[in-house]
mmCIF file of C-alpha atoms in Angstrom:
data_model
loop_
_atom_site.group_PDB
_atom_site.id
_atom_site.type_symbol
_atom_site.label_atom_id
_atom_site.label_comp_id
_atom_site.label_asym_id
_atom_site.label_seq_id
_atom_site.Cartn_x
_atom_site.Cartn_y
_atom_site.Cartn_z
ATOM 1 C CA MET A 1321 111.640 82.982 99.618
ATOM 2 C CA GLY A 1322 114.103 84.375 102.167
ATOM 3 C CA PHE A 1323 113.875 81.420 104.478
ATOM 4 C CA GLY A 1324 113.980 79.021 101.573
ATOM 5 C CA PHE A 1325 117.181 80.723 100.326
ATOM 6 C CA LEU A 1326 118.817 80.369 103.809
ATOM 7 C CA ALA A 1327 117.784 76.753 104.029
ATOM 8 C CA LEU A 1328 119.216 76.066 100.626
ATOM 9 C CA VAL A 1329 122.598 77.676 101.601
ATOM 10 C CA ILE A 1330 122.704 75.892 105.047
ATOM 11 C CA GLY A 1331 122.017 72.473 103.357
ATOM 12 C CA TYR A 1332 124.445 73.105 100.482
ATOM 13 C CA LEU A 1333 127.560 73.926 102.403
ATOM 14 C CA PRO A 1334 127.610 70.925 104.699
ATOM 15 C CA GLY A 1335 127.248 68.691 101.625
ATOM 16 C CA LEU A 1336 130.301 70.359 100.009
ATOM 17 C CA ASN A 1337 132.372 69.992 103.205
ATOM 18 C CA GLN A 1338 131.515 66.366 103.662
ATOM 19 C CA SER A 1339 132.424 65.516 100.024
ATOM 20 C CA PHE A 1340 135.756 67.440 100.418
ATOM 21 C CA ALA A 1341 136.546 65.752 103.677
ATOM 22 C CA ARG A 1342 135.878 62.309 102.280
ATOM 23 C CA ARG A 1343 138.070 62.989 99.292
ATOM 24 C CA GLU A 1344 141.014 64.258 101.494
ATOM 25 C CA ILE A 1345 141.016 61.346 103.957
ATOM 26 C CA SER A 1346 141.961 58.942 101.189
ATOM 27 C CA ILE A 1347 144.598 61.306 99.878
ATOM 28 C CA SER A 1348 146.085 61.569 103.399
ATOM 29 C CA LEU A 1349 145.996 57.807 103.751
ATOM 30 C CA LEU A 1350 148.029 57.649 100.371
ATOM 31 C CA ASP A 1351 150.932 59.378 101.865
ATOM 32 C CA ALA A 1352 152.478 56.403 103.663
ATOM 33 C CA ARG A 1353 151.565 54.193 100.754
ATOM 34 C CA ALA A 1354 152.771 56.249 97.765
ATOM 35 C CA GLY A 1355 155.025 58.965 99.020
ATOM 36 C CA SER A 1356 154.766 62.690 98.812
ATOM 37 C CA PRO A 1357 154.003 63.536 96.056
ATOM 38 C CA PRO A 1358 152.483 60.083 95.234
ATOM 39 C CA SER A 1359 154.149 57.865 92.560
ATOM 40 C CA ALA A 1360 153.423 54.593 90.846
ATOM 41 C CA SER A 1361 156.819 53.199 91.609
ATOM 42 C CA GLU A 1362 156.543 53.955 95.284
ATOM 43 C CA ILE A 1363 153.068 52.171 95.501
ATOM 44 C CA LEU A 1364 154.484 49.133 93.848
ATOM 45 C CA ARG A 1365 157.711 49.300 95.843
ATOM 46 C CA ARG A 1366 155.989 49.574 99.188
ATOM 47 C CA HIS A 1367 153.772 46.624 98.366
ATOM 48 C CA GLY A 1368 156.604 44.307 97.359
ATOM 49 C CA GLN A 1369 156.668 42.575 100.742
ATOM 50 C CA GLU A 1370 154.988 39.281 101.616
ATOM 51 C CA GLN A 1371 151.231 39.672 101.086
ATOM 52 C CA GLY A 1372 151.848 42.898 99.429
ATOM 53 C CA MET A 1373 149.941 42.018 96.133
ATOM 54 C CA GLU A 1374 146.849 41.345 98.213
ATOM 55 C CA ALA A 1375 147.194 44.623 99.996
ATOM 56 C CA LEU A 1376 147.718 46.327 96.598
ATOM 57 C CA ARG A 1377 144.526 44.764 95.232
ATOM 58 C CA GLN A 1378 142.609 46.048 98.273
ATOM 59 C CA LEU A 1379 144.120 49.582 97.763
ATOM 60 C CA LEU A 1380 143.063 49.660 94.043
ATOM 61 C CA LYS A 1381 139.639 48.463 95.012
ATOM 62 C CA GLU A 1382 139.303 51.416 97.517
ATOM 63 C CA TRP A 1383 140.585 53.841 94.909
ATOM 64 C CA GLU A 1384 138.056 52.486 92.352
ATOM 65 C CA ASN A 1385 135.344 53.503 94.897
ATOM 66 C CA TRP A 1386 137.100 56.763 95.460
ATOM 67 C CA SER A 1387 137.392 57.675 91.827
ATOM 68 C CA ALA A 1388 133.624 56.863 91.273
ATOM 69 C CA GLU A 1389 132.764 59.155 94.261
ATOM 70 C CA VAL A 1390 134.989 62.028 92.950
ATOM 71 C CA LEU A 1391 133.500 61.566 89.538
ATOM 72 C CA GLU A 1392 129.952 61.947 90.895
ATOM 73 C CA SER A 1393 130.555 64.707 93.490
ATOM 74 C CA HIS A 1394 132.790 66.906 91.282
ATOM 75 C CA LEU A 1395 130.340 66.615 88.304
ATOM 76 C CA SER A 1396 127.491 67.661 90.713
ATOM 77 C CA TYR A 1397 129.563 70.325 92.487
ATOM 78 C CA PRO A 1398 132.380 71.397 90.201
ATOM 79 C CA VAL A 1399 133.527 73.953 92.767
ATOM 80 C CA LEU A 1400 134.982 70.997 94.824
ATOM 81 C CA ALA A 1401 137.705 70.685 92.145
ATOM 82 C CA TYR A 1402 139.130 73.965 93.219
ATOM 83 C CA PHE A 1403 139.406 73.094 96.902
ATOM 84 C CA ARG A 1404 143.053 72.397 97.731
ATOM 85 C CA SER A 1405 144.686 69.695 99.818
ATOM 86 C CA GLN A 1406 146.415 70.481 103.139
ATOM 87 C CA HIS A 1407 149.930 70.064 101.614
ATOM 88 C CA ASP A 1408 151.534 71.687 98.551
ATOM 89 C CA ASN A 1409 152.713 68.316 97.346
ATOM 90 C CA GLN A 1410 149.249 66.622 97.566
ATOM 91 C CA SER A 1411 146.206 67.089 95.366
ATOM 92 C CA TRP A 1412 143.256 65.054 94.125
ATOM 93 C CA LEU A 1413 144.695 65.224 90.647
ATOM 94 C CA ALA A 1414 148.116 64.069 91.651
ATOM 95 C CA ALA A 1415 146.572 61.124 93.657
ATOM 96 C CA LEU A 1416 144.360 60.229 90.627
ATOM 97 C CA THR A 1417 147.418 60.338 88.289
ATOM 98 C CA ALA A 1418 149.462 58.065 90.594
ATOM 99 C CA ILE A 1419 146.596 55.549 90.700
ATOM 100 C CA LEU A 1420 146.286 55.687 86.856
ATOM 101 C CA ASP A 1421 150.030 55.095 86.506
ATOM 102 C CA THR A 1422 150.095 52.260 88.890
ATOM 103 C CA CYS A 1423 147.095 50.557 87.128
ATOM 104 C CA ALA A 1424 148.874 51.016 83.835
ATOM 105 C CA LEU A 1425 152.027 49.264 85.142
ATOM 106 C CA VAL A 1426 150.061 46.421 86.674
ATOM 107 C CA MET A 1427 148.006 45.904 83.460
ATOM 108 C CA VAL A 1428 151.199 45.775 81.381
ATOM 109 C CA GLY A 1429 152.392 43.079 83.615
ATOM 110 C CA VAL A 1430 153.599 42.891 87.262
ATOM 111 C CA GLU A 1431 154.188 39.400 88.416
ATOM 112 C CA GLY A 1432 151.651 38.126 90.961
ATOM 113 C CA ALA A 1433 149.670 41.482 90.896
ATOM 114 C CA CYS A 1434 145.860 42.004 90.448
ATOM 115 C CA ALA A 1435 145.517 42.755 86.799
ATOM 116 C CA ARG A 1436 141.753 42.532 86.739
ATOM 117 C CA GLN A 1437 141.279 44.952 89.698
ATOM 118 C CA ALA A 1438 143.769 47.281 88.023
ATOM 119 C CA GLU A 1439 141.610 47.254 84.857
ATOM 120 C CA LEU A 1440 138.471 48.106 86.740
ATOM 121 C CA THR A 1441 140.173 50.930 88.657
ATOM 122 C CA PHE A 1442 141.769 52.230 85.583
ATOM 123 C CA ALA A 1443 138.461 52.400 83.840
ATOM 124 C CA VAL A 1444 136.680 54.399 86.617
ATOM 125 C CA ALA A 1445 139.741 56.733 87.151
ATOM 126 C CA ARG A 1446 140.051 57.484 83.423
ATOM 127 C CA HIS A 1447 136.348 58.142 83.264
ATOM 128 C CA ALA A 1448 136.762 60.699 85.981
ATOM 129 C CA VAL A 1449 139.559 62.624 84.348
ATOM 130 C CA VAL A 1450 137.735 62.617 80.841
ATOM 131 C CA ASP A 1451 134.401 63.790 82.218
ATOM 132 C CA LEU A 1452 136.016 66.544 84.486
ATOM 133 C CA THR A 1453 137.883 67.816 81.413
ATOM 134 C CA LEU A 1454 134.472 68.042 79.632
ATOM 135 C CA VAL A 1455 132.978 69.955 82.515
ATOM 136 C CA PHE A 1456 135.647 72.664 82.882
ATOM 137 C CA LYS A 1457 136.443 72.806 79.136
ATOM 138 C CA PRO A 1458 140.023 73.891 79.622
ATOM 139 C CA ARG A 1459 142.221 74.485 76.488
ATOM 140 C CA LYS A 1460 143.810 71.288 75.439
ATOM 141 C CA ARG A 1461 147.463 70.930 76.545
ATOM 142 C CA GLU A 1462 149.662 68.419 74.908
ATOM 143 C CA PRO A 1463 152.143 66.546 77.321
ATOM 144 C CA GLY A 1464 155.506 68.297 77.261
ATOM 145 C CA LYS A 1465 158.476 66.386 78.550
ATOM 146 C CA ASP A 1466 157.989 62.666 78.514
ATOM 147 C CA ARG A 1467 157.215 61.544 82.153
ATOM 148 C CA LEU A 1468 158.765 58.105 81.526
ATOM 149 C CA PRO A 1469 161.461 58.052 78.763
ATOM 150 C CA PRO A 1470 163.209 54.611 78.093
ATOM 151 C CA GLU A 1471 166.091 55.214 80.477
ATOM 152 C CA GLN A 1472 163.684 56.040 83.361
ATOM 153 C CA LEU A 1473 161.534 53.014 82.553
ATOM 154 C CA ALA A 1474 164.517 50.830 82.794
ATOM 155 C CA ALA A 1475 165.675 52.431 86.107
ATOM 156 C CA LEU A 1476 162.018 51.915 87.298
ATOM 157 C CA ARG A 1477 162.195 48.141 86.530
ATOM 158 C CA ASP A 1478 165.550 47.860 88.217
ATOM 159 C CA GLY A 1479 164.324 49.593 91.369
ATOM 160 C CA LEU A 1480 161.245 47.451 91.532
ATOM 161 C CA ALA A 1481 163.162 44.372 90.959
ATOM 162 C CA ALA A 1482 165.342 45.166 93.905
ATOM 163 C CA CYS A 1483 162.283 45.080 96.060
ATOM 164 C CA GLY A 1484 160.963 41.902 94.744
ATOM 165 C CA VAL A 1485 158.525 43.343 92.239
ATOM 166 C CA LYS A 1486 159.032 42.137 88.588
ATOM 167 C CA LEU A 1487 157.658 44.379 85.924
ATOM 168 C CA ARG A 1488 157.312 42.978 82.303
ATOM 169 C CA ALA A 1489 160.284 43.919 80.075
ATOM 170 C CA ASP A 1490 159.808 43.463 76.372
ATOM 171 C CA GLN A 1491 158.798 45.664 73.367
ATOM 172 C CA GLU A 1492 155.229 44.545 73.372
ATOM 173 C CA GLY A 1493 154.858 45.542 77.053
ATOM 174 C CA ASP A 1494 156.479 48.949 76.410
ATOM 175 C CA GLN A 1495 154.004 49.526 73.550
ATOM 176 C CA LYS A 1496 151.087 48.585 75.699
ATOM 177 C CA LEU A 1497 152.216 50.951 78.387
ATOM 178 C CA ALA A 1498 152.535 53.847 75.890
ATOM 179 C CA GLN A 1499 149.034 53.120 74.594
ATOM 180 C CA LEU A 1500 147.611 53.174 78.146
ATOM 181 C CA ARG A 1501 149.390 56.268 79.113
ATOM 182 C CA TRP A 1502 148.046 57.991 75.864
ATOM 183 C CA MET A 1503 144.579 57.322 77.154
ATOM 184 C CA TYR A 1504 144.784 59.545 80.131
ATOM 185 C CA GLU A 1505 147.949 61.665 80.093
ATOM 186 C CA PRO A 1506 146.641 64.406 77.688
ATOM 187 C CA TYR A 1507 143.623 64.862 80.109
ATOM 188 C CA ILE A 1508 146.025 64.909 83.180
ATOM 189 C CA HIS A 1509 148.204 67.578 81.690
ATOM 190 C CA THR A 1510 145.241 69.646 80.565
ATOM 191 C CA LEU A 1511 143.651 69.605 83.979
ATOM 192 C CA ALA A 1512 147.012 70.205 85.701
ATOM 193 C CA LYS A 1513 147.563 73.391 83.713
ATOM 194 C CA TYR A 1514 144.028 74.655 84.346
ATOM 195 C CA PHE A 1515 144.161 74.082 88.042
ATOM 196 C CA HIS A 1516 147.904 75.070 88.361
ATOM 197 C CA ALA A 1517 148.678 71.736 89.894
ATOM 198 C CA GLN A 1518 151.818 69.581 89.498
ATOM 199 C CA VAL A 1519 151.790 66.246 87.735
ATOM 200 C CA PRO A 1520 153.541 63.665 89.863
ATOM 201 C CA PRO A 1521 156.462 61.621 88.279
ATOM 202 C CA PHE A 1522 156.498 57.880 87.894
ATOM 203 C CA ARG A 1523 159.597 57.689 90.061
ATOM 204 C CA PRO A 1524 160.135 59.968 93.053
ATOM 205 C CA ALA A 1525 163.241 62.060 93.559
ATOM 206 C CA GLU A 1526 166.137 60.762 95.418
ATOM 207 C CA ASN A 1527 165.900 60.849 99.214
ATOM 208 C CA GLN A 1528 162.315 62.057 99.028
ATOM 209 C CA THR A 1529 160.681 62.332 102.524
ATOM 210 C CA ASP A 1530 157.054 61.640 103.140
ATOM 211 C CA ASN A 1531 154.914 64.327 104.813
ATOM 212 C CA TRP A 1532 154.358 62.180 107.892
ATOM 213 C CA GLN A 1533 158.097 61.999 108.410
ATOM 214 C CA THR A 1534 158.476 65.689 108.607
ATOM 215 C CA GLY A 1535 157.612 68.464 111.058
ATOM 216 C CA VAL A 1536 158.343 72.017 111.930
ATOM 217 C CA TRP A 1537 160.724 71.083 114.732
ATOM 218 C CA ASP A 1538 162.531 68.696 112.380
ATOM 219 C CA ARG A 1539 163.258 71.510 110.008
ATOM 220 C CA ASP A 1540 164.383 74.066 112.578
ATOM 221 C CA GLY A 1541 166.384 71.580 114.684
ATOM 222 C CA GLY A 1542 164.442 72.350 117.863
ATOM 223 C CA ALA A 1543 163.838 68.722 118.781
ATOM 224 C CA ARG A 1544 166.543 66.465 120.025
ATOM 225 C CA LYS A 1545 167.289 63.436 117.948
ATOM 226 C CA PRO A 1546 167.739 60.076 119.709
ATOM 227 C CA ALA A 1547 171.310 58.525 119.692
ATOM 228 C CA GLY A 1548 172.296 56.009 117.088
ATOM 229 C CA ARG A 1549 171.639 55.645 113.422
ATOM 230 C CA THR A 1550 169.328 58.342 112.079
ATOM 231 C CA VAL A 1551 170.172 58.216 108.346
ATOM 232 C CA LYS A 1552 168.000 55.703 106.507
ATOM 233 C CA LYS A 1553 169.362 53.312 103.829
ATOM 234 C CA ALA A 1554 168.640 54.153 100.248
ATOM 235 C CA GLY A 1555 165.080 53.230 99.431
ATOM 236 C CA GLU A 1556 164.150 52.498 103.021
ATOM 237 C CA HIS A 1557 160.685 53.772 104.132
ATOM 238 C CA PHE A 1558 160.279 52.799 107.739
#
């Protein structure tokens, strides 16, 4: 029994580590595509260039698979949900929220976007948050402050339009977006309260810097900056 117990532990821990590593790789890759913390508006804005909608379709396809893997691994090993990401402004829940937000916007109506793939990814991602809520059985938390009030939605549309991304703008579209958000936001807020995690916004803060753009030498001024323009234009990523 002793040898059997040791074999079980030795076989169990690598499995947890591999599942955690696969989860975090995708979250790290999302940094340059969605910002830090990730947000739906940044995902759409950074895919507004030529061939961007095809890249967005591929991204949502990858996150459909990621959501399914998180669903299966975290239901089998619930302890994985407690494993934290490497940065304070990143988490599996924040990434899942940003993907759900993006899918909701695309399903409402983004010109030239992959509505069908957004529907498939939304279905699996919502399945994940609902089932994980059932597993941990946290106390239900109603959403507090609206994450996307009308004035923020209008600003989101304007910002996306400036990057060549046209989001549907009519009352029917707004109602559909509200219905889609109601399908997952109560679960997201409940899980966020339970895990003491931050729910990312639809729109990032002004002059937000991605994790890959910062470093300890950048903060303390120890590294010499090259001559020339160092301040980026508003909304510029690279």
